[in-house]
Amino acid sequence: MKYLRTISLYSVMTVFGLFALLPFVWLVSTSFKGAEELFSFPPVLWPKKFVLQNYTGVWNAVPFLAYTLNSIIIAAASVVLNVTLASLAGFALARYRFKGRNLIFLFVLATMMAPKEVTIIPLYTTILKMHLADTLIGVVLPFAVEGFAIFLMRQAFLAIPKEIEEAAVLDGVSPLRLWWSVMLPMTTPAIATLTIFTFIGAWGDFLWPLVVLKSPEHYTLQVGLSYMIGTFVDNYRYVAAGAVLAVIPVIVVFAAMQKHFERGVFSGANK
Amino acid sequence: MQTMNRYVPYIFLAPAIGLLLFFVAVPMGQICYYSFLHYSFFHEHVFAGFDNYRRLFSDSNFWWTLLNSFVYVLVTPVLMALSLLLALTVRRALRGATVFRLVYFIPVVTPIVIVGIIWRWMFAEETGIVNYIFSLVSLPSVKWLSQYPTNIISIMILTVWRGIGYYMMMFLAGLAVIPKEIEEAGRIDGANAYQHTAHILLPMLRPTLTLVFVISSTAAIKMFTELYIMIPGAPIANKTLVALLYRQAFERFDLGYGSAVGMVLFAATLAFSYVNVRLMERAS
């Protein structure tokens, strides 16, 4: 009886696991296929001959190096800005009593109700007026801090015991040092969660970079891949190789920080 | 020192709140304003009254995209059932469960463009693996992407595939906070697995169910990238509100009309969250 239960539990998990992985097997195998196996029917799940040429070719076919660097710059800048600005704001909201605090916090919560998709039109006209269209700054700036990030950091600062802060204040520490040297190190789990969420969000973001970026050398990996799939209809081995290269960083970052990601989901974070 | 300290919180808050005001609050006002203008990148804008809305409501494409946006919400119950089933399974099995959790999460973190590309190939009519599997069990070949509403179902399958791991994790979080005593009480009373799940776990999971329902269905309403990648050539009537907004504003440069679509989209997401929460409250 016990055996039967264990077997049924593991078979459910295995079925879901295969369902999750099969598309990736298909992607990776396509990226190693030669021209003759690409469109063969029945489809080849495991190429007879592994071809590395797609991985070298994609760098020459499109400015793939530029795509990669742009994605790295955008993701890194988004992470640094969100963590810095949100932890400053979250610290103030959690640790100070001042006039308008509740109103400001309500405002932060309200911004979480405004979908990105709704505001892209005015955001784009604003970016145009600031002469930031077709620039990486234009992609990063409007989302340099998000309501969710402030909320997450506020919760983290709320959880720190009062005594620690009081001891530091008695020592005559300035507010900036109190934030940076005393309080911030105690919120590292929240910072890790925010980092991984912001990184994965910025790395995978599509609609806003698609609207802002016009010249191919400014594309991110996602915009570049979508451009490639429209152009290389007959040769999607390059697209497959490019997609594999573009997905590796997220899987690495995720596998390394899985625990923090799960905590983010637990706290109701959503992108 | 004391008087300086009074300004500290405001100084700490200024950059973040300034950005949120400038890039969230002001644009929300602007889109409302734009929706009452004749506005394109090339012309001076002029006041239009309700013209954009009048055009919108008489545009059959608008009603189709609105309908499609809501049809995508139908994926939510399927997604919830499967991810709940998986959560209930994963929390029982101890050995190796972490590895499985990692596997279920890979689709969640994979960029949506890449997910769309993979599934577009898998659903390809002539060369795709899905039709090949169909042919193995002698089912007819299906036009997964080129026919409406089959293409909606294809994209729903993608949504389920990508979402299971995420919602499973939320259910696991919800299950983790159920007090041990309540679970054990059920077991002592001799409840079987089904009774235990239906009468003890599910009622306790209600807050999580509400949260998952709201997140999953508002995400479905805002669907865009999947369509842009998987069915770029399909008529706009097969797509969603966000696709209509993108086309009007960024391909036809009709910002006033696009903004009117944006206002409807905003109203739909708000109303949907509200109704969802209300329904789940009433059910309890």
Short mmCIF file of C-alpha atoms in Angstrom, two decimals, chain A residues 139-270:
data_model
loop_
_atom_site.label_atom_id
_atom_site.label_comp_id
_atom_site.label_asym_id
_atom_site.label_seq_id
_atom_site.Cartn_x
_atom_site.Cartn_y
_atom_site.Cartn_z
CA VAL A 139 14.59 51.18 -21.37
CA VAL A 140 15.83 51.21 -17.77
CA LEU A 141 14.77 54.60 -16.39
CA PRO A 142 10.96 54.25 -16.20
CA PHE A 143 11.31 51.01 -14.23
CA ALA A 144 14.34 52.02 -12.14
CA VAL A 145 12.18 51.50 -9.07
CA GLU A 146 8.95 49.53 -8.79
CA GLY A 147 6.29 49.58 -6.11
CA PHE A 148 6.76 45.90 -5.40
CA ALA A 149 10.47 46.44 -4.67
CA ILE A 150 9.73 49.15 -2.09
CA PHE A 151 7.05 46.98 -0.51
CA LEU A 152 9.43 44.01 -0.23
CA MET A 153 12.22 46.08 1.33
CA ARG A 154 9.85 47.79 3.75
CA GLN A 155 8.73 44.39 5.05
CA ALA A 156 12.37 43.35 5.49
CA PHE A 157 13.27 46.48 7.47
CA LEU A 158 10.14 46.13 9.64
CA ALA A 159 11.36 42.72 10.81
CA ILE A 160 14.62 44.03 12.32
CA PRO A 161 14.49 44.31 16.15
CA LYS A 162 14.38 47.84 17.60
CA GLU A 163 17.33 47.26 19.96
CA ILE A 164 19.85 47.08 17.13
CA GLU A 165 18.80 50.43 15.77
CA GLU A 166 18.71 52.03 19.22
CA ALA A 167 22.24 50.88 20.01
CA ALA A 168 23.52 52.37 16.78
CA VAL A 169 21.68 55.66 17.33
CA LEU A 170 23.17 55.92 20.84
CA ASP A 171 26.60 55.54 19.26
CA GLY A 172 25.81 58.62 17.21
CA VAL A 173 25.68 56.96 13.78
CA SER A 174 24.41 59.18 10.95
CA PRO A 175 21.16 58.14 9.21
CA LEU A 176 22.97 57.24 6.01
CA ARG A 177 25.44 55.02 7.87
CA LEU A 178 22.64 53.53 9.92
CA TRP A 179 20.96 52.52 6.68
CA TRP A 180 24.08 51.32 4.88
CA SER A 181 26.25 49.72 7.57
CA VAL A 182 23.79 48.62 10.23
CA MET A 183 20.39 47.93 8.70
CA LEU A 184 21.07 46.99 5.08
CA PRO A 185 23.29 43.99 5.92
CA MET A 186 20.39 42.56 7.94
CA THR A 187 18.12 42.51 4.89
CA THR A 188 20.34 40.40 2.63
CA PRO A 189 17.68 37.67 2.09
CA ALA A 190 15.23 40.30 0.83
CA ILE A 191 17.92 41.89 -1.33
CA ALA A 192 18.71 38.48 -2.83
CA THR A 193 15.03 37.93 -3.59
CA LEU A 194 14.70 41.37 -5.16
CA THR A 195 17.90 40.88 -7.16
CA ILE A 196 16.82 37.61 -8.73
CA PHE A 197 13.29 38.84 -9.47
CA THR A 198 14.53 42.05 -11.04
CA PHE A 199 17.23 40.26 -13.01
CA ILE A 200 14.87 37.65 -14.44
CA GLY A 201 12.23 40.29 -15.14
CA ALA A 202 14.62 42.67 -16.90
CA TRP A 203 16.37 39.89 -18.83
CA GLY A 204 13.09 38.55 -20.17
CA ASP A 205 11.28 41.87 -20.67
CA PHE A 206 9.98 42.34 -24.18
CA LEU A 207 7.17 44.83 -24.85
CA TRP A 208 8.88 47.96 -23.49
CA PRO A 209 12.34 47.32 -25.07
CA LEU A 210 10.52 46.49 -28.32
CA VAL A 211 8.82 49.90 -28.24
CA VAL A 212 11.92 51.89 -27.23
CA LEU A 213 14.75 50.28 -29.22
CA LYS A 214 14.85 50.90 -32.96
CA SER A 215 18.37 50.24 -34.24
CA PRO A 216 19.59 46.61 -34.30
CA GLU A 217 22.81 47.36 -32.42
CA HIS A 218 20.70 48.59 -29.48
CA TYR A 219 18.46 45.50 -29.32
CA THR A 220 18.35 43.30 -26.25
CA LEU A 221 18.55 39.52 -26.65
CA GLN A 222 14.76 39.18 -26.54
CA VAL A 223 14.09 41.88 -29.11
CA GLY A 224 16.95 40.50 -31.23
CA LEU A 225 15.56 36.96 -31.10
CA SER A 226 12.10 38.15 -32.08
CA TYR A 227 13.68 40.03 -34.99
CA MET A 228 15.62 36.91 -35.98
CA ILE A 229 12.58 34.65 -35.97
CA GLY A 230 10.87 37.07 -38.32
CA THR A 231 13.85 37.23 -40.66
CA PHE A 232 15.39 33.76 -40.62
CA VAL A 233 12.22 31.87 -41.34
CA ASP A 234 14.14 29.31 -43.37
CA ASN A 235 17.10 29.01 -41.08
CA TYR A 236 16.02 28.83 -37.52
CA ARG A 237 19.01 26.84 -36.37
CA TYR A 238 20.68 30.19 -35.63
CA VAL A 239 17.63 31.29 -33.68
CA ALA A 240 17.77 28.06 -31.68
CA ALA A 241 21.46 28.52 -30.90
CA GLY A 242 20.81 32.14 -29.93
CA ALA A 243 17.87 31.13 -27.72
CA VAL A 244 19.97 28.53 -25.91
CA LEU A 245 22.68 31.13 -25.27
CA ALA A 246 20.07 33.65 -24.06
CA VAL A 247 18.40 31.23 -21.66
CA ILE A 248 21.59 29.96 -19.99
CA PRO A 249 22.15 33.04 -17.76
CA VAL A 250 18.64 32.92 -16.26
CA ILE A 251 18.87 29.21 -15.53
CA VAL A 252 22.30 29.62 -13.93
CA VAL A 253 21.18 32.58 -11.80
CA PHE A 254 18.00 30.78 -10.87
CA ALA A 255 19.69 27.50 -9.94
CA ALA A 256 22.21 29.37 -7.80
CA MET A 257 19.55 31.38 -5.99
CA GLN A 258 16.55 29.05 -6.04
CA LYS A 259 15.91 29.43 -2.31
CA HIS A 260 15.59 33.21 -2.59
CA PHE A 261 13.36 32.94 -5.61
CA GLU A 262 10.99 30.63 -3.78
CA ARG A 263 10.83 33.06 -0.90
CA GLY A 264 9.85 35.79 -3.35
CA VAL A 265 6.99 33.69 -4.67
CA PHE A 266 5.97 32.93 -1.10
CA SER A 267 5.69 36.64 -0.38
CA GLY A 268 3.27 37.01 -3.27
CA ALA A 269 5.72 38.66 -5.64
CA ASN A 270 4.68 38.71 -9.25
#
